[in-house]
N, CA and C atoms as an extended XYZ file, in Angstrom:
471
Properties=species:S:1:pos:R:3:atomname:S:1:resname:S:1:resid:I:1 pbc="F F F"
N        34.463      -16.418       -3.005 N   UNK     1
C        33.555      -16.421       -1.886 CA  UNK     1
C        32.365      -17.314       -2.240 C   UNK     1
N        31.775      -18.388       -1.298 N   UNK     2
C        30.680      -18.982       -1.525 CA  UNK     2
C        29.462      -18.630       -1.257 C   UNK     2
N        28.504      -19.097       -0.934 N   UNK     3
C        27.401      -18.614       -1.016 CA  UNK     3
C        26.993      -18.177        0.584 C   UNK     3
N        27.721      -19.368        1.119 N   UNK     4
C        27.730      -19.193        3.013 CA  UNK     4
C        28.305      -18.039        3.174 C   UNK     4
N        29.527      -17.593        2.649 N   UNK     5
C        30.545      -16.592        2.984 CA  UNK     5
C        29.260      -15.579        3.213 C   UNK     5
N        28.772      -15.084        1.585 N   UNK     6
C        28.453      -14.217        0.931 CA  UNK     6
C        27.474      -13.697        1.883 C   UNK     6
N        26.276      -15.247        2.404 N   UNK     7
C        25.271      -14.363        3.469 CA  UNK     7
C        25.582      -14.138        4.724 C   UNK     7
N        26.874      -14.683        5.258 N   UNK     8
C        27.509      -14.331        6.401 CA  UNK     8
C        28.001      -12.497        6.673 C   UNK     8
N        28.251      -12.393        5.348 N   UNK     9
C        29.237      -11.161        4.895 CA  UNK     9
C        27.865      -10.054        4.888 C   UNK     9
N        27.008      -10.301        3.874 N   UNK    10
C        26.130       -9.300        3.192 CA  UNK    10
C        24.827       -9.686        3.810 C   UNK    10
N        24.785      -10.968        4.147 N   UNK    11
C        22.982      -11.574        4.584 CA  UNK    11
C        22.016      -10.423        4.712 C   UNK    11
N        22.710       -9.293        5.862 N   UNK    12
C        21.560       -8.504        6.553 CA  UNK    12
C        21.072       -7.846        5.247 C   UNK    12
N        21.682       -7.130        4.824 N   UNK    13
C        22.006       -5.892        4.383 CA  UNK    13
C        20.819       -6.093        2.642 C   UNK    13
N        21.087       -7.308        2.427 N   UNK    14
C        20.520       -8.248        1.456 CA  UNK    14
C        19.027       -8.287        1.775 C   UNK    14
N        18.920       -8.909        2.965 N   UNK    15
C        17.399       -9.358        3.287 CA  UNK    15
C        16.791       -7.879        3.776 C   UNK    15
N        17.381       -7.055        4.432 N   UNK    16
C        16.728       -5.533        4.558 CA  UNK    16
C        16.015       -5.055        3.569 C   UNK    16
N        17.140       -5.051        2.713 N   UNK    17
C        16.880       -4.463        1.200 CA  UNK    17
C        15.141       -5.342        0.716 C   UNK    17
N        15.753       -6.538        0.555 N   UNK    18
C        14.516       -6.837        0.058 CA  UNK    18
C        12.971       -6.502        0.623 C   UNK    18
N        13.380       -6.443        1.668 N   UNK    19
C        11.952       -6.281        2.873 CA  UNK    19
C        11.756       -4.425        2.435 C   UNK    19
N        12.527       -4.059        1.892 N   UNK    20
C        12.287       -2.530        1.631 CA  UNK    20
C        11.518       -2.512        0.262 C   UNK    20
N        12.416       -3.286       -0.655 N   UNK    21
C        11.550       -3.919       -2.068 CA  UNK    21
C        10.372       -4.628       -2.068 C   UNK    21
N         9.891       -5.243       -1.125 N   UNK    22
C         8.921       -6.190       -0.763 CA  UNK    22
C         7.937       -4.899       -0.805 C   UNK    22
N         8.093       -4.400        0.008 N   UNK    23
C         6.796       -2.941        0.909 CA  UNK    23
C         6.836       -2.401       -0.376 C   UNK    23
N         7.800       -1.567       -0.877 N   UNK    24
C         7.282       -0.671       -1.802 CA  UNK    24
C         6.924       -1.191       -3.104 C   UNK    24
N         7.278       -2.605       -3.622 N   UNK    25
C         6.658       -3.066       -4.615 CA  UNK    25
C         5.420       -3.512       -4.509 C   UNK    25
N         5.021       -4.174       -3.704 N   UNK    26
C         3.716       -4.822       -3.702 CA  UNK    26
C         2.596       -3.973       -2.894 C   UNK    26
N         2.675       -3.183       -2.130 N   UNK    27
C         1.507       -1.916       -2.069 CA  UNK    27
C         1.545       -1.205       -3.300 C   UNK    27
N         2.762       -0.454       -3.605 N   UNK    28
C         2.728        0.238       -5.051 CA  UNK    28
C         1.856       -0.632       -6.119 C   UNK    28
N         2.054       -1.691       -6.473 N   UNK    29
C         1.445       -2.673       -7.232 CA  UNK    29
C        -0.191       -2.511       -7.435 C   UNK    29
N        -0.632       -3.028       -5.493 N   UNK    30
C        -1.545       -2.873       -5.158 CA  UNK    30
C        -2.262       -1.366       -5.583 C   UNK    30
N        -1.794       -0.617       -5.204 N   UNK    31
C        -2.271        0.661       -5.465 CA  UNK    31
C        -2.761        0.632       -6.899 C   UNK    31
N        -1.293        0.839       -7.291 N   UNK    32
C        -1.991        1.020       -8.905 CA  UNK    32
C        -2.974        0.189       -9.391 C   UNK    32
N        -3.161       -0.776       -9.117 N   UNK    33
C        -4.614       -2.048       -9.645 CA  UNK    33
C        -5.202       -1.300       -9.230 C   UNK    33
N        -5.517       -0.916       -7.880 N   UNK    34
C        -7.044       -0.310       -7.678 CA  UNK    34
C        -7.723        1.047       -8.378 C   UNK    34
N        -6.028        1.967       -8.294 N   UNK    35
C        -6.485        3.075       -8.612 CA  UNK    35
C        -6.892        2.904      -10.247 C   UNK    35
N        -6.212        2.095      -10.557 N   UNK    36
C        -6.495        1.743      -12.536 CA  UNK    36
C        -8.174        1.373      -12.483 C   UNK    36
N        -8.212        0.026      -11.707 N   UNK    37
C        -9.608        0.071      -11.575 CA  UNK    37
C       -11.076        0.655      -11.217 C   UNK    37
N       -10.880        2.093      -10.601 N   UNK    38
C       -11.444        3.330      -10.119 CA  UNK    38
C       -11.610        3.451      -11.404 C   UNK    38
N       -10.253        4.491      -11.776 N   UNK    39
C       -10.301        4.935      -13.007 CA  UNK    39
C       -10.784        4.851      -14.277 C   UNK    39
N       -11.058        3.073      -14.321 N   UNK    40
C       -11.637        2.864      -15.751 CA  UNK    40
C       -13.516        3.190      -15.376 C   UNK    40
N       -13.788        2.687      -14.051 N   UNK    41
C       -15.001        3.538      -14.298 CA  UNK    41
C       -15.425        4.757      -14.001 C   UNK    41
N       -14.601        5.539      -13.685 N   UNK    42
C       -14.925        7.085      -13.565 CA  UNK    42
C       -14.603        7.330      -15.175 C   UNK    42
N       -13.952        6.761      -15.707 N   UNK    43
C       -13.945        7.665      -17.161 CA  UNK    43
C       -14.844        7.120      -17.786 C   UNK    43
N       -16.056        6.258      -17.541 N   UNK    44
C       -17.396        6.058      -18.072 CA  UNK    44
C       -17.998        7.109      -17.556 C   UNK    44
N       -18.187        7.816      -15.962 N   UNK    45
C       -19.107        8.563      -15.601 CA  UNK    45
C       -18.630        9.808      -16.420 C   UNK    45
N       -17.229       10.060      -16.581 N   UNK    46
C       -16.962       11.238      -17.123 CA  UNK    46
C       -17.728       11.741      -18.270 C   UNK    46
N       -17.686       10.838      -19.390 N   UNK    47
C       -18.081       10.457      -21.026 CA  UNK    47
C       -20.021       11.357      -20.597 C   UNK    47
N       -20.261       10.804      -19.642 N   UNK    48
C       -22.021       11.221      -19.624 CA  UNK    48
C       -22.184       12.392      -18.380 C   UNK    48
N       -20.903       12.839      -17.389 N   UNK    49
C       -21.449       13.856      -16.312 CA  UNK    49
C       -19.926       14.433      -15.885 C   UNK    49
N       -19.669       15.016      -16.906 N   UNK    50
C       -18.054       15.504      -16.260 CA  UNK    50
C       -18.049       16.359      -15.191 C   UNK    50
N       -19.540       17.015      -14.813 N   UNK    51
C       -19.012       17.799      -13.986 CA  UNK    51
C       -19.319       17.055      -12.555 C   UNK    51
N       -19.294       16.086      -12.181 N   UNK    52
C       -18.815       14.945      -11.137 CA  UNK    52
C       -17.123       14.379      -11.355 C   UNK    52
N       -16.159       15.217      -11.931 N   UNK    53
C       -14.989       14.525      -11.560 CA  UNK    53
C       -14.263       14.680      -10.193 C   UNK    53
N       -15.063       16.166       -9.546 N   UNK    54
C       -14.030       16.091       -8.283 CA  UNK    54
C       -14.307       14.742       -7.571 C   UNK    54
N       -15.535       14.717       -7.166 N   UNK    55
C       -15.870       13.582       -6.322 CA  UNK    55
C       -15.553       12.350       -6.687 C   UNK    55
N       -15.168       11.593       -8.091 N   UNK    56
C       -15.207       11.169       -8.820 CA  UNK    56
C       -13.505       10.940       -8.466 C   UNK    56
N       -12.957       11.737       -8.561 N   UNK    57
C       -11.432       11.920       -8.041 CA  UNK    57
C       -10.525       11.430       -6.389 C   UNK    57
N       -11.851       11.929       -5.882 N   UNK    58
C       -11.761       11.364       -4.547 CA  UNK    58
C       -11.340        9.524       -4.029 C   UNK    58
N       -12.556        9.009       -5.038 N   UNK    59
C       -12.750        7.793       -4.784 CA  UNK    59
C       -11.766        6.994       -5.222 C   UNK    59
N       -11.076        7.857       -6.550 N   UNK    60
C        -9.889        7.195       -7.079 CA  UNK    60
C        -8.471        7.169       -6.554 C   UNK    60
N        -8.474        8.436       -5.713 N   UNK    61
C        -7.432        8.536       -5.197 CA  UNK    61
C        -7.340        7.633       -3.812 C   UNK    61
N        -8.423        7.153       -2.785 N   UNK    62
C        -8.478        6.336       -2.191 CA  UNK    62
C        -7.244        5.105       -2.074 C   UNK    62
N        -7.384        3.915       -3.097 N   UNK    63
C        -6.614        3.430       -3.161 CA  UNK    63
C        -5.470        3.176       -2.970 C   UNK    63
N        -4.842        4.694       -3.983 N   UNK    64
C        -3.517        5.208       -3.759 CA  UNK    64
C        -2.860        5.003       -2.294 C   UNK    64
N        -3.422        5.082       -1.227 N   UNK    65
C        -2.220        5.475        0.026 CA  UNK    65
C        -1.574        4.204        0.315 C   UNK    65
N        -2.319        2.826        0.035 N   UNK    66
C        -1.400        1.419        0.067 CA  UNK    66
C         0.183        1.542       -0.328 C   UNK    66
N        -0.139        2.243       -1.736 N   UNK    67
C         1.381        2.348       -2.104 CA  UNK    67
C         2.235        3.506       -1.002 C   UNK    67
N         1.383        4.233       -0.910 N   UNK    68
C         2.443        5.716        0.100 CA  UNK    68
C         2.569        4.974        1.666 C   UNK    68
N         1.657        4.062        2.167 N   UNK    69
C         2.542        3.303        3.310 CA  UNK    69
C         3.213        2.427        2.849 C   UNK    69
N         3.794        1.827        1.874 N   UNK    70
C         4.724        1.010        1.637 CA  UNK    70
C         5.708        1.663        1.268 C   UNK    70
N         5.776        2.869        0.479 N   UNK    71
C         7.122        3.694        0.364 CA  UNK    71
C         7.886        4.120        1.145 C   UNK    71
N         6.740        4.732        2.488 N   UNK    72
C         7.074        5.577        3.559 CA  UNK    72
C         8.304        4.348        4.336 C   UNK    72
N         7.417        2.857        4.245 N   UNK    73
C         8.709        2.029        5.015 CA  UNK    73
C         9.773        1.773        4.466 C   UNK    73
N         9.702        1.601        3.079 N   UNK    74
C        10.404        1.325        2.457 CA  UNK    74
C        11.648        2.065        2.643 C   UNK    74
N        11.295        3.854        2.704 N   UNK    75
C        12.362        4.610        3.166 CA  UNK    75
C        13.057        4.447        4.723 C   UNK    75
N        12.172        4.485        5.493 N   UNK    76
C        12.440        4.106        6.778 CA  UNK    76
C        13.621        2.717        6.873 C   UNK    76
N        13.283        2.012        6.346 N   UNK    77
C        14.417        0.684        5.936 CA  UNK    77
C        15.708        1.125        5.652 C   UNK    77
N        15.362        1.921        4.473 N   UNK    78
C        16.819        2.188        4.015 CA  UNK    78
C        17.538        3.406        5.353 C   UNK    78
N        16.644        4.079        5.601 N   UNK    79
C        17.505        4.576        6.886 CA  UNK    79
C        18.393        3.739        7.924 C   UNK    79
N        17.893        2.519        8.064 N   UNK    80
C        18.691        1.512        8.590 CA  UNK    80
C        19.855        0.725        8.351 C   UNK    80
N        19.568        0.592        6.853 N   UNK    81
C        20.867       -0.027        5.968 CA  UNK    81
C        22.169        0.334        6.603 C   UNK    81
N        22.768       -0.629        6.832 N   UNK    82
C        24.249       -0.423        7.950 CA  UNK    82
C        25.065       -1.564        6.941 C   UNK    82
N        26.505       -1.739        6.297 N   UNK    83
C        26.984       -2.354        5.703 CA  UNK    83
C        27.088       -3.524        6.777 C   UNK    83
N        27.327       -3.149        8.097 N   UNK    84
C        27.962       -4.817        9.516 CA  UNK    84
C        26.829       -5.112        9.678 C   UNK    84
N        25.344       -4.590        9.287 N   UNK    85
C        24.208       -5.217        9.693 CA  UNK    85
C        24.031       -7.405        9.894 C   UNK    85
N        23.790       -7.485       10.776 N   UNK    86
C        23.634       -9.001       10.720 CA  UNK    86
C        22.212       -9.848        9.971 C   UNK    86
N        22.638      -11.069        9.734 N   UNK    87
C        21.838      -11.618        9.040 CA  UNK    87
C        20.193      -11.669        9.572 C   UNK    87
N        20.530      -11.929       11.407 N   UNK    88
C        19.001      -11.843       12.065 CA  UNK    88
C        18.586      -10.257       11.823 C   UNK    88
N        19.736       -9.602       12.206 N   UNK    89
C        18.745       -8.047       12.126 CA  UNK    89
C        18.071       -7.773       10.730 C   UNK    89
N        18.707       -8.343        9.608 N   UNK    90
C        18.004       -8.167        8.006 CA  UNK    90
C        16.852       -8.900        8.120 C   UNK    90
N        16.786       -9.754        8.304 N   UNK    91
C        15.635      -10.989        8.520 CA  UNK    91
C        14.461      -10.332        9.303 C   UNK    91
N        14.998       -9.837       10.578 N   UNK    92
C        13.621       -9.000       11.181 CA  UNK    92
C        12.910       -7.989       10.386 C   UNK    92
N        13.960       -6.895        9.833 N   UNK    93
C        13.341       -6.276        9.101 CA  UNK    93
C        12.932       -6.316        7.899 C   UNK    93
N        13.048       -7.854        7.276 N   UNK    94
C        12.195       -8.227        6.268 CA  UNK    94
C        10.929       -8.810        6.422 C   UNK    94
N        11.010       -8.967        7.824 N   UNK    95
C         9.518       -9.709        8.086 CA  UNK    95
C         8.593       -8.438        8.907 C   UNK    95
N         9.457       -7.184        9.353 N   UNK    96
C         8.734       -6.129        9.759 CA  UNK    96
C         7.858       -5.657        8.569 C   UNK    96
N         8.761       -5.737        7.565 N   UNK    97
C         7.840       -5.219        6.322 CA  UNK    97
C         6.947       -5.884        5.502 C   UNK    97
N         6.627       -7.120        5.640 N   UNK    98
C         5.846       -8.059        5.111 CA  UNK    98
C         4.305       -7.613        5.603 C   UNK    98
N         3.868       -7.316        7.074 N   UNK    99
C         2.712       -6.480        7.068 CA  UNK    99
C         2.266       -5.582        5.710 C   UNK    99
N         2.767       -4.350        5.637 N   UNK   100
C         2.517       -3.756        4.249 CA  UNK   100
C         2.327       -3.492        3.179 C   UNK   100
N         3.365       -4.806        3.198 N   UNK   101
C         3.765       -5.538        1.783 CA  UNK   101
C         2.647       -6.357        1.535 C   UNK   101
N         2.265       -7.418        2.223 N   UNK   102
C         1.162       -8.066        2.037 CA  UNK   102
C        -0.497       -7.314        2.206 C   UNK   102
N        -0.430       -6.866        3.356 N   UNK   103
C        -2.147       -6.399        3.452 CA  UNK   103
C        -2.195       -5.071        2.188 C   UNK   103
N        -0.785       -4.199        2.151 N   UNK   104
C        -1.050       -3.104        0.842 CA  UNK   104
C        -1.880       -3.530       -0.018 C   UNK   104
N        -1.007       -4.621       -0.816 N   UNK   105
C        -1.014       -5.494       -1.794 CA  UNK   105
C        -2.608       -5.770       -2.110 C   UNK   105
N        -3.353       -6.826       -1.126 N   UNK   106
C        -4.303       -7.290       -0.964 CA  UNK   106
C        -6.024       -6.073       -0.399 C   UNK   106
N        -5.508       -4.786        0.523 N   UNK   107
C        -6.153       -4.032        0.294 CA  UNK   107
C        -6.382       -2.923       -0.813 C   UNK   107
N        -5.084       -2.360       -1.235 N   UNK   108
C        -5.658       -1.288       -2.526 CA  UNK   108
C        -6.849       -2.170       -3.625 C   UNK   108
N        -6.455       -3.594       -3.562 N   UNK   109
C        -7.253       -3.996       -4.861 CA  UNK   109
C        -8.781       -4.149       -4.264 C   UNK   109
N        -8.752       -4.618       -3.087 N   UNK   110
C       -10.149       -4.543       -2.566 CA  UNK   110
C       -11.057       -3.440       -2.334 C   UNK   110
N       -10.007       -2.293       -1.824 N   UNK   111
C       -10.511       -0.805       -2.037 CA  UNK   111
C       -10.637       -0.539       -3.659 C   UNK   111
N        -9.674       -0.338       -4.161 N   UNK   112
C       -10.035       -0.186       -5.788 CA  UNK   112
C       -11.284       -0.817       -6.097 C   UNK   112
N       -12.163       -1.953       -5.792 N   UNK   113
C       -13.588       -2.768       -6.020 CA  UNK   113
C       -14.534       -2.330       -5.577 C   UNK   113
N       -14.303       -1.410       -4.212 N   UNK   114
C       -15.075       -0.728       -3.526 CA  UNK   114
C       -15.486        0.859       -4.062 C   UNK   114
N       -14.289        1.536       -4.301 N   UNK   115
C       -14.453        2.900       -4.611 CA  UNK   115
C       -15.247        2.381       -6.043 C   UNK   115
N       -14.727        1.405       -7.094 N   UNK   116
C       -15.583        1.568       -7.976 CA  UNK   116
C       -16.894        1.578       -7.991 C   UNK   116
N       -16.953        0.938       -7.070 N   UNK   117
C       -18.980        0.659       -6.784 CA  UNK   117
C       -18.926        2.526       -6.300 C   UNK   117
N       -18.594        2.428       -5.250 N   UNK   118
C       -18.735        4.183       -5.679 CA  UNK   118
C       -19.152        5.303       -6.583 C   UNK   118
N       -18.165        4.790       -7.362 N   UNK   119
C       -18.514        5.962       -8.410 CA  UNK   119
C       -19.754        5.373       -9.142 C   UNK   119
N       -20.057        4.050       -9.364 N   UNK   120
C       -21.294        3.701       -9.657 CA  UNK   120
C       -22.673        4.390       -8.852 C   UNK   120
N       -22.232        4.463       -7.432 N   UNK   121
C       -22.957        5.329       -6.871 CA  UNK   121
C       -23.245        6.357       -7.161 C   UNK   121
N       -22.454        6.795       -7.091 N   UNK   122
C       -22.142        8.353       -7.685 CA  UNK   122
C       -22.657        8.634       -8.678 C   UNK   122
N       -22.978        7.733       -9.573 N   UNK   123
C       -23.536        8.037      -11.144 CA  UNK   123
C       -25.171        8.402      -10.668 C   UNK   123
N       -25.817        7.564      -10.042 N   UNK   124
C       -26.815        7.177       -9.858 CA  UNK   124
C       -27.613        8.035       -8.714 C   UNK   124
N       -26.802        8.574       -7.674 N   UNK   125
C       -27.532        9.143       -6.606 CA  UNK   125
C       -26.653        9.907       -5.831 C   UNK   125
N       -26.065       11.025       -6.506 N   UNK   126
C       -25.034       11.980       -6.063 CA  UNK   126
C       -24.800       12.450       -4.795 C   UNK   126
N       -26.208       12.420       -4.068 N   UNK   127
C       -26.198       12.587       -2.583 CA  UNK   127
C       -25.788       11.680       -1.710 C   UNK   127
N       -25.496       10.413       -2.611 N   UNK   128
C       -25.220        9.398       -1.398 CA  UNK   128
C       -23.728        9.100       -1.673 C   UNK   128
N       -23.358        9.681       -2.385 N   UNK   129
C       -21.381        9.896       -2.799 CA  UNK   129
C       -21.072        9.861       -1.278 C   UNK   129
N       -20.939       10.495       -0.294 N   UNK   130
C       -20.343       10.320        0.900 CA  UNK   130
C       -20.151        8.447        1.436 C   UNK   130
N       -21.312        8.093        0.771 N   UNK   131
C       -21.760        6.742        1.616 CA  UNK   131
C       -20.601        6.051        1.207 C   UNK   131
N       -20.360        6.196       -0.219 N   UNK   132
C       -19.316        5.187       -1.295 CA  UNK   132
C       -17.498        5.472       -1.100 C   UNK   132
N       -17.836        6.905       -0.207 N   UNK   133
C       -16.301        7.233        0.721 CA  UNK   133
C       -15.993        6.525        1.739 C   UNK   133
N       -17.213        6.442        2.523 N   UNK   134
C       -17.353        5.846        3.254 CA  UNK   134
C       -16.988        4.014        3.563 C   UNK   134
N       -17.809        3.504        2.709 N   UNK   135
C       -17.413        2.701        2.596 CA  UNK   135
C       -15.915        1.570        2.053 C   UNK   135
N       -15.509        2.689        1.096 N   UNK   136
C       -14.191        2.746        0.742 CA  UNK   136
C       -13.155        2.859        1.851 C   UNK   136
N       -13.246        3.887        2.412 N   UNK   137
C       -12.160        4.172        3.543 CA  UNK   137
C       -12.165        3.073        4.915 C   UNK   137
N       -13.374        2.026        4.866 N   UNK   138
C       -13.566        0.614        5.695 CA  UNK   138
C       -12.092       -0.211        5.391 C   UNK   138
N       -12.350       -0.474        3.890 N   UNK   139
C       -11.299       -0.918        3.502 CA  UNK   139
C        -9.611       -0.239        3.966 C   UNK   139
N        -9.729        0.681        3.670 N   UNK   140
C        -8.307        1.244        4.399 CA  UNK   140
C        -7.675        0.655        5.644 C   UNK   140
N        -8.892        0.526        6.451 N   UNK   141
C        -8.780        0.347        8.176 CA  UNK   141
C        -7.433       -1.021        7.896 C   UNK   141
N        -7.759       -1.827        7.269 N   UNK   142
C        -6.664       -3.081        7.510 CA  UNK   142
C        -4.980       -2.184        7.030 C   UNK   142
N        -4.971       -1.759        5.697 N   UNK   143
C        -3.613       -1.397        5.233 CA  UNK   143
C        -3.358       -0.362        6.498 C   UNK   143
N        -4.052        0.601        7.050 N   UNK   144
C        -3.732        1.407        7.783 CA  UNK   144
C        -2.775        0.468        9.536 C   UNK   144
N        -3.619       -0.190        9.832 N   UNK   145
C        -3.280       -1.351       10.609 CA  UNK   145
C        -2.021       -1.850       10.371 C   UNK   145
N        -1.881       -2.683        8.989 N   UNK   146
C        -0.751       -3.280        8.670 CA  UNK   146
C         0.724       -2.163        8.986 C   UNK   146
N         0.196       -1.067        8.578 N   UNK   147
C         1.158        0.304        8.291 CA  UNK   147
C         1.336        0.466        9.531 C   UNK   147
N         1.193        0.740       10.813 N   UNK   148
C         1.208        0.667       12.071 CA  UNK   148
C         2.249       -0.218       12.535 C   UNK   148
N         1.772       -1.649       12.473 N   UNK   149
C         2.470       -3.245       12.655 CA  UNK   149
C         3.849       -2.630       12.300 C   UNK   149
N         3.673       -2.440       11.018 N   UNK   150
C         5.106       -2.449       10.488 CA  UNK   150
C         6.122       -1.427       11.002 C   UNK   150
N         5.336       -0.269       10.730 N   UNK   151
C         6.362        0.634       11.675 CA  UNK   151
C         6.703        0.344       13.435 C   UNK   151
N         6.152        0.185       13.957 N   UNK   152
C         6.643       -0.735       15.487 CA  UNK   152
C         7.431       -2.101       15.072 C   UNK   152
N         7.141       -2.439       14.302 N   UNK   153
C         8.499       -3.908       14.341 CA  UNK   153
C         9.703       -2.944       13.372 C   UNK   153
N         9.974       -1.761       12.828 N   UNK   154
C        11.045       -1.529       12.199 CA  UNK   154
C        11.667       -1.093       13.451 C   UNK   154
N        10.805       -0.315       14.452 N   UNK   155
C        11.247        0.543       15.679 CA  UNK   155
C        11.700        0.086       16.183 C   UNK   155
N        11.965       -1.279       16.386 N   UNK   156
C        12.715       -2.348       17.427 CA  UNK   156
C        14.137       -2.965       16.741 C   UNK   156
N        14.092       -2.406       15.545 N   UNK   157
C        15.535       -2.534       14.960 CA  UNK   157
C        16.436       -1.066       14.740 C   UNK   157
């Protein structure tokens, strides 16, 4: 079998997949950078005020949901996986998932920059911890968006 055969035969099923790998690798990715980057400075605030980790916890966990909307499609994809799937229907739903995949990617790390100033906050003026949630969860607004996009273009396959 050649290579034409092969994406004639498998194309969809191929490019689905990847668009499922796409989402959950590169938000997951994303995620973890940010949440790593939280993390390394909350375990400075820890070292001098441990008893600020809940809040402290909050900001770190922020990040995190980039990766949980890219999983969530990721699964949703594979619910689709059909062996006769065609090459356009794989193709759509590799580009349905590119929303997620990309803004995940590009927001957890920007949130991760944000919550850290946070907890810098947090070190400094404990009452204004809400503000540094606040501002953190701005950042969300796009991945949340993207996560949306994506699920309405899977819905149409």
């Amino acid at each position: 079998m050649n290579f034409s055969q092969f994406l004639v035969q498998n194309g969809g099923i191929v490019m689905a997949t990847l668009g499922a790998a796409l989402a959950t690798l590169l938000a997951g990715i994303g995620s973890a950078k940010g949440v790593g980057i939280v993390g390394e400075v909350a375990t400075g605030l820890m070292s001098e005020e441990p008893e600020k980790f809940g809040k402290s916890l909050v900001l770190q966990l922020l990040p995190g949901t980039q990766g949980l909307y890219g999983f969530v499609i990721g699964l949703m994809v594979l619910g689709k996986l059909k062996p006769e799937m065609t090459l356009q229907t794989g193709l759509g739903i590799l580009m349905a998932c590119l929303p997620i995949a990309i803004a995940g990617y590009g927001s957890a790390i920007a949130q991760g920059r944000v919550a850290a100033s946070g907890i810098s906050l947090l070190a400094k003026n404990e009452e204004q911890n809400t503000k540094g949630i606040i501002y953190s969860v701005m950042v969300e607004t796009y991945a949340l968006l993207a996560f949306v996009v994506s699920i309405m273009l899977l819905g149409r396959f």
